[in-house]
Coordinates of C-alpha atoms and ligand atoms in Angstrom, one line a residue:
M1 CA 0.0 0.0 0.0
P2 CA 1.5 3.4 -0.9
D3 CA 2.6 5.2 2.3
I4 CA 3.5 8.5 0.7
F5 CA 0.5 10.7 0.0
Q6 CA 0.4 14.4 -0.8
P7 CA -2.3 15.3 1.7
D8 CA -4.2 18.5 0.7
T9 CA -5.1 19.2 4.4
S10 CA -4.0 18.0 7.7
F11 CA -5.8 18.1 11.1
A12 CA -4.8 17.3 14.7
D13 CA -1.2 18.5 14.2
G14 CA -0.7 16.2 11.1
K15 CA -2.1 13.1 12.8
I16 CA -5.1 13.1 10.6
L17 CA -4.5 13.7 6.8
K18 CA -7.0 14.2 4.0
T19 CA -6.5 13.9 0.3
I20 CA -8.8 13.8 -2.8
T21 CA -8.2 12.0 -6.1
D22 CA -10.7 11.6 -8.9
G23 CA -13.8 11.8 -6.7
V24 CA -12.3 9.6 -4.0
G25 CA -11.6 11.2 -0.6
V26 CA -9.1 9.6 1.6
I27 CA -8.7 10.1 5.4
I28 CA -5.4 8.8 6.9
F29 CA -4.9 8.0 10.6
N30 CA -1.3 9.2 10.9
N31 CA 0.2 8.4 14.3
P32 CA 2.4 5.4 13.3
D33 CA 4.6 5.5 16.3
K34 CA 1.6 4.6 18.4
R35 CA 0.1 2.3 15.8
N36 CA -2.3 5.1 14.9
A37 CA -3.9 5.0 18.4
M38 CA -6.5 7.8 18.6
S39 CA -6.2 10.7 21.0
L40 CA -9.1 13.0 21.6
E41 CA -7.5 15.6 19.3
M42 CA -7.3 12.9 16.6
W43 CA -11.0 12.1 17.0
E44 CA -11.8 15.8 16.6
G45 CA -9.5 16.1 13.6
F46 CA -11.2 13.0 12.1
G47 CA -14.5 14.7 12.5
Q48 CA -13.2 17.8 10.7
A49 CA -11.8 15.7 7.8
L50 CA -15.1 13.8 7.5
T51 CA -17.1 17.1 7.5
S52 CA -14.9 18.7 4.8
L53 CA -15.2 15.6 2.5
R54 CA -18.9 15.4 3.2
D55 CA -19.3 19.0 2.1
D56 CA -17.2 18.7 -1.1
D57 CA -19.4 18.0 -4.1
A58 CA -16.5 16.6 -6.0
V59 CA -16.1 13.7 -3.5
R60 CA -18.3 10.7 -4.1
V61 CA -16.8 8.1 -1.8
V62 CA -14.5 8.2 1.2
I63 CA -11.7 5.7 2.1
L64 CA -10.4 5.5 5.7
R65 CA -6.9 4.0 6.3
G66 CA -3.9 4.0 8.6
A67 CA -0.3 5.2 7.9
G68 CA 2.8 3.3 8.5
G69 CA 1.8 -0.2 7.3
K70 CA 1.4 -1.7 10.8
A71 CA -2.0 -0.5 11.9
F72 CA -5.4 0.8 10.8
V73 CA -6.0 2.1 14.3
A74 CA -4.8 0.3 17.5
G75 CA -7.7 1.8 19.5
A76 CA -8.0 4.8 21.7
D77 CA -4.7 6.3 23.0
I78 CA -4.4 4.5 26.3
S79 CA -1.8 7.1 27.5
Q80 CA -4.6 9.7 27.8
F81 CA -6.8 7.4 30.0
E82 CA -5.1 8.4 33.3
T83 CA -6.0 12.0 32.8
Q84 CA -9.1 11.9 30.6
R85 CA -10.8 8.5 31.2
H86 CA -10.0 7.4 34.7
N87 CA -13.5 7.1 36.1
A88 CA -17.2 7.1 35.0
A89 CA -17.6 10.9 35.0
A90 CA -14.4 11.5 33.0
S91 CA -15.2 8.6 30.7
E92 CA -18.6 10.1 30.0
D93 CA -17.1 13.4 28.8
Y94 CA -14.5 11.5 26.8
A95 CA -17.1 9.2 25.2
K96 CA -19.3 12.2 24.4
R97 CA -16.5 14.0 22.6
S98 CA -15.3 11.0 20.6
A99 CA -18.8 9.7 20.0
A100 CA -19.8 13.0 18.4
Q101 CA -17.1 12.4 15.7
R102 CA -18.1 8.8 15.2
A103 CA -21.8 9.9 14.8
L104 CA -20.6 11.9 11.7
L105 CA -19.5 8.6 10.2
A106 CA -22.5 6.7 11.4
Y107 CA -24.8 9.1 9.5
Y108 CA -22.5 9.9 6.6
P109 CA -24.3 10.6 3.4
K110 CA -21.6 9.2 1.1
P111 CA -20.3 5.7 0.9
T112 CA -17.4 4.9 3.1
I113 CA -14.7 2.1 2.9
A114 CA -12.3 1.0 5.7
C115 CA -9.0 -0.1 4.1
I116 CA -7.4 -2.2 6.9
Q117 CA -3.8 -3.1 7.2
G118 CA -2.2 -4.3 10.4
F119 CA -3.9 -3.9 13.8
C120 CA -7.5 -2.9 13.9
L121 CA -8.3 -2.9 17.7
G122 CA -10.8 -1.4 20.1
G123 CA -11.9 2.1 18.9
G124 CA -10.3 1.2 15.5
M125 CA -12.8 -1.6 15.2
Q126 CA -15.5 0.9 16.0
V127 CA -14.4 3.1 13.1
A128 CA -14.1 0.1 10.8
M129 CA -17.5 -1.2 11.7
L130 CA -19.1 2.2 11.1
A131 CA -17.8 2.3 7.6
D132 CA -20.1 0.8 4.9
I133 CA -17.5 -1.7 3.6
R134 CA -14.3 -3.3 5.1
I135 CA -11.5 -4.5 2.9
A136 CA -8.5 -6.0 4.8
A137 CA -5.0 -7.1 4.1
A138 CA -4.2 -10.8 4.7
S139 CA -1.9 -9.9 7.6
S140 CA -4.3 -7.7 9.4
Q141 CA -5.6 -8.5 12.9
F142 CA -8.8 -7.6 14.7
G143 CA -9.8 -7.5 18.3
I144 CA -11.6 -5.5 21.1
P145 CA -9.4 -5.8 24.2
A146 CA -11.9 -4.0 26.4
A147 CA -12.0 -6.8 29.0
K148 CA -8.2 -6.7 29.2
L149 CA -8.3 -3.0 30.2
G150 CA -11.5 -3.0 32.3
I151 CA -13.4 -0.8 29.8
A152 CA -17.1 -1.1 28.9
Y153 CA -17.2 -1.0 25.1
G154 CA -20.6 0.8 24.8
Y155 CA -23.8 0.4 23.0
D156 CA -23.0 1.7 19.5
G157 CA -19.9 -0.4 19.1
L158 CA -21.5 -3.6 20.3
R159 CA -24.7 -3.0 18.2
H160 CA -22.5 -2.9 15.1
L161 CA -20.4 -5.9 16.2
V162 CA -23.6 -8.0 16.9
S163 CA -25.1 -6.9 13.6
L164 CA -22.0 -8.0 11.6
V165 CA -20.9 -11.2 13.4
G166 CA -23.9 -12.2 15.5
P167 CA -24.2 -12.4 19.3
S168 CA -22.1 -15.5 19.9
W169 CA -19.0 -14.3 18.1
A170 CA -19.5 -10.9 19.8
R171 CA -19.5 -12.6 23.2
L172 CA -16.4 -14.7 22.3
L173 CA -14.5 -11.6 21.2
M174 CA -15.6 -9.5 24.1
Y175 CA -15.2 -12.0 26.9
T176 CA -11.7 -13.1 25.8
G177 CA -10.4 -9.9 24.3
M178 CA -8.7 -12.2 21.7
R179 CA -7.3 -11.1 18.4
I180 CA -8.4 -12.9 15.2
D181 CA -6.7 -12.9 11.8
A182 CA -8.1 -11.6 8.5
A183 CA -9.2 -15.1 7.4
E184 CA -11.3 -15.6 10.5
A185 CA -12.6 -12.0 10.3
L186 CA -13.7 -12.8 6.7
R187 CA -15.3 -16.0 7.7
I188 CA -17.4 -14.5 10.5
G189 CA -18.5 -11.5 8.4
L190 CA -16.5 -8.8 10.1
V191 CA -14.8 -7.9 6.8
E192 CA -16.1 -8.2 3.3
R193 CA -12.9 -9.0 1.4
V194 CA -9.3 -10.0 2.1
T195 CA -6.5 -9.3 -0.3
P196 CA -2.8 -10.0 -0.3
D197 CA -1.0 -7.2 1.5
D198 CA 0.5 -5.7 -1.6
Q199 CA -2.8 -5.6 -3.4
L200 CA -4.9 -4.0 -0.6
W201 CA -4.6 -0.4 -1.8
G202 CA -5.2 -1.2 -5.5
E203 CA -8.3 -3.4 -4.7
T204 CA -9.7 -0.7 -2.4
M205 CA -9.2 2.1 -4.9
L206 CA -10.8 -0.1 -7.6
I207 CA -13.9 -0.5 -5.6
A208 CA -13.9 3.2 -4.7
E209 CA -13.5 4.3 -8.3
T210 CA -16.3 2.0 -9.4
I211 CA -18.5 3.5 -6.8
S212 CA -17.5 7.1 -7.7
Q213 CA -18.4 6.4 -11.4
N214 CA -21.9 5.1 -10.5
A215 CA -25.0 7.2 -10.1
P216 CA -24.7 9.0 -6.7
L217 CA -28.5 9.2 -6.1
A218 CA -28.9 5.4 -6.7
I219 CA -26.1 4.8 -4.2
K220 CA -27.7 7.2 -1.7
A221 CA -31.0 5.4 -2.2
A222 CA -29.3 2.1 -1.4
K223 CA -27.5 3.5 1.6
I224 CA -30.6 5.1 3.1
T225 CA -32.8 2.1 2.5
I226 CA -30.2 -0.4 4.0
A227 CA -29.9 1.8 7.1
E228 CA -33.7 1.8 7.5
V229 CA -33.8 -2.0 7.0
L230 CA -31.5 -2.3 10.0
K231 CA -33.7 -0.3 12.3
D232 CA -36.5 -1.8 14.4
E233 CA -39.7 -1.7 12.3
S234 CA -41.3 0.7 14.7
Q235 CA -38.5 3.2 14.1
R236 CA -38.3 2.7 10.3
D237 CA -38.7 5.9 8.2
M238 CA -40.5 4.6 5.1
E239 CA -41.1 8.2 4.0
A240 CA -37.3 8.7 3.7
I241 CA -37.1 5.6 1.5
K242 CA -39.9 6.8 -0.7
A243 CA -38.4 10.4 -1.0
I244 CA -35.0 9.2 -2.1
G245 CA -36.7 6.6 -4.5
T246 CA -38.7 9.4 -6.1
A247 CA -35.6 11.7 -6.4
C248 CA -33.7 8.9 -8.0
M249 CA -36.4 7.9 -10.5
D250 CA -37.0 11.5 -11.5
S251 CA -33.3 12.3 -11.8
E252 CA -31.3 13.5 -14.8
D253 CA -28.9 10.6 -14.0
F254 CA -31.6 8.0 -14.5
R255 CA -32.2 9.5 -18.0
E256 CA -28.5 9.5 -18.6
G257 CA -28.2 5.9 -17.5
R258 CA -30.9 4.7 -19.8
Q259 CA -29.6 6.7 -22.8
A260 CA -26.0 5.6 -22.2
F261 CA -27.1 2.0 -22.2
M262 CA -29.1 2.3 -25.4
E263 CA -26.2 4.2 -27.1
K264 CA -23.6 1.7 -25.8
R265 CA -21.5 4.3 -24.1
K266 CA -20.3 5.0 -20.6
P267 CA -22.7 7.1 -18.6
Q268 CA -21.6 10.4 -17.1
F269 CA -23.5 10.8 -13.8
R270 CA -23.8 14.2 -12.1
G271 CA -25.7 13.3 -8.9
R272 CA -29.0 15.1 -9.9
Ligands
LIG301 N1 -2.6 3.6 23.0 C1 -1.4 4.2 23.3 N2 -0.2 3.8 22.8 C2 -0.3 2.7 22.0 C3 -1.5 2.0 21.7 C4 -2.7 2.5 22.3 N3 -3.9 2.0 22.0 N4 -1.2 1.0 20.9 C5 0.1 1.0 20.7 N5 0.7 2.0 21.4 C6 2.1 2.4 21.4 C7 2.9 1.5 22.4 O1 2.7 1.9 23.7 C8 4.3 1.6 21.8 O2 4.8 2.8 22.3 P1 6.4 2.9 22.7 O3 7.1 2.8 21.4 O4 6.5 4.3 23.3 O5 6.6 1.8 23.7 C9 4.1 1.8 20.3 O6 2.7 2.2 20.2 C10 4.3 0.5 19.6 O7 3.6 -0.5 20.2 P2 4.2 -1.9 20.5 O8 3.3 -2.6 21.5 O9 5.7 -1.8 20.8 O10 4.1 -2.6 19.0 P3 3.6 -4.1 18.6 O11 3.7 -4.0 17.1 O12 4.5 -5.1 19.4 O13 2.1 -4.2 19.2 C11 -0.2 -3.6 19.5 C12 1.1 -3.5 18.7 C13 -1.2 -2.7 18.8 C14 -0.7 -5.1 19.4 C15 0.1 -3.3 21.0 O14 0.7 -2.0 21.0 C16 -1.2 -3.2 21.8 O15 -1.7 -4.2 22.3 N6 -1.7 -1.9 21.9 C17 -2.9 -1.7 22.7 C18 -4.1 -2.0 22.0 C19 -5.4 -1.8 22.8 O16 -5.5 -2.3 23.9 N7 -6.3 -1.0 22.2 C20 -7.6 -0.8 22.8 C21 -7.6 0.5 23.5 S1 -9.2 0.9 24.0

């Protein structure tokens, strides 16, 4: 995976980087000396990078990745725990501040892909599980060592874990704090695809570019509808599904898609 990027913007003193190429936004967790462990400043920088890519009309899909080749994110920065997360009250403030940034990802309007190389642990798993799709290198490792640290992992993280791997695997991972390899992560549904290490970036970019060339409103319709499918029926917003369906079927892009097919050419979608 290329480690040298020309970031167009950096946040959190360079520990979060952002770059855009051909409609694909990339956010890089860049604290390799600590295996990209996330400080509060990094969570906040991550939120700023997400917001800026969200508001950029040229960006159609966002990839999240780590720098340094050894980790996606090795969890929250444990060295901050003594001062910022040492008891329930301090933890609540910490959780609120970091959860606000993760909420941006949870409700992100554009497709997101976690590109995972190396360790993906604790809070790193939370980020990866919030992304729409997870592509992992064969040598990557996954785990939630909360029980080894005495931390309660929280509702949002466990909700996503259970929805991806089911309650039994969630219990095995949480009770033991064990690490699993990419092959096992693939088998239990934690990641969607595993590639040889040297092909991870190419494969991830290929998927991102494919998404970025497809019709944005059709992708948005799928994203909104799948999110509603996952909600309890009593909470489900069928109106939102109907509204995006109507916007999509009345769009210029749908006309362009039909015409391009009939004319045997590649469609040019504009997201309207
Ligand atoms: N918070 C703070 N520092 C971390 C960290 C974290 N979550 N993860 C790694 N680091 C630091 C290490 O303390 C070490 O710092 P040092 O060089 O000053 O000693 C450096 O990153 C490299 O880590 P090291 O353990 O030497 O590398 P490794 O490749 O042998 O192991 C890990 C990597 C990720 C398996 C191991 O560091 C680890 O278990 N980290 C903690 C993971 C964790 O519990 N995350 C959940 C937090 S909620």
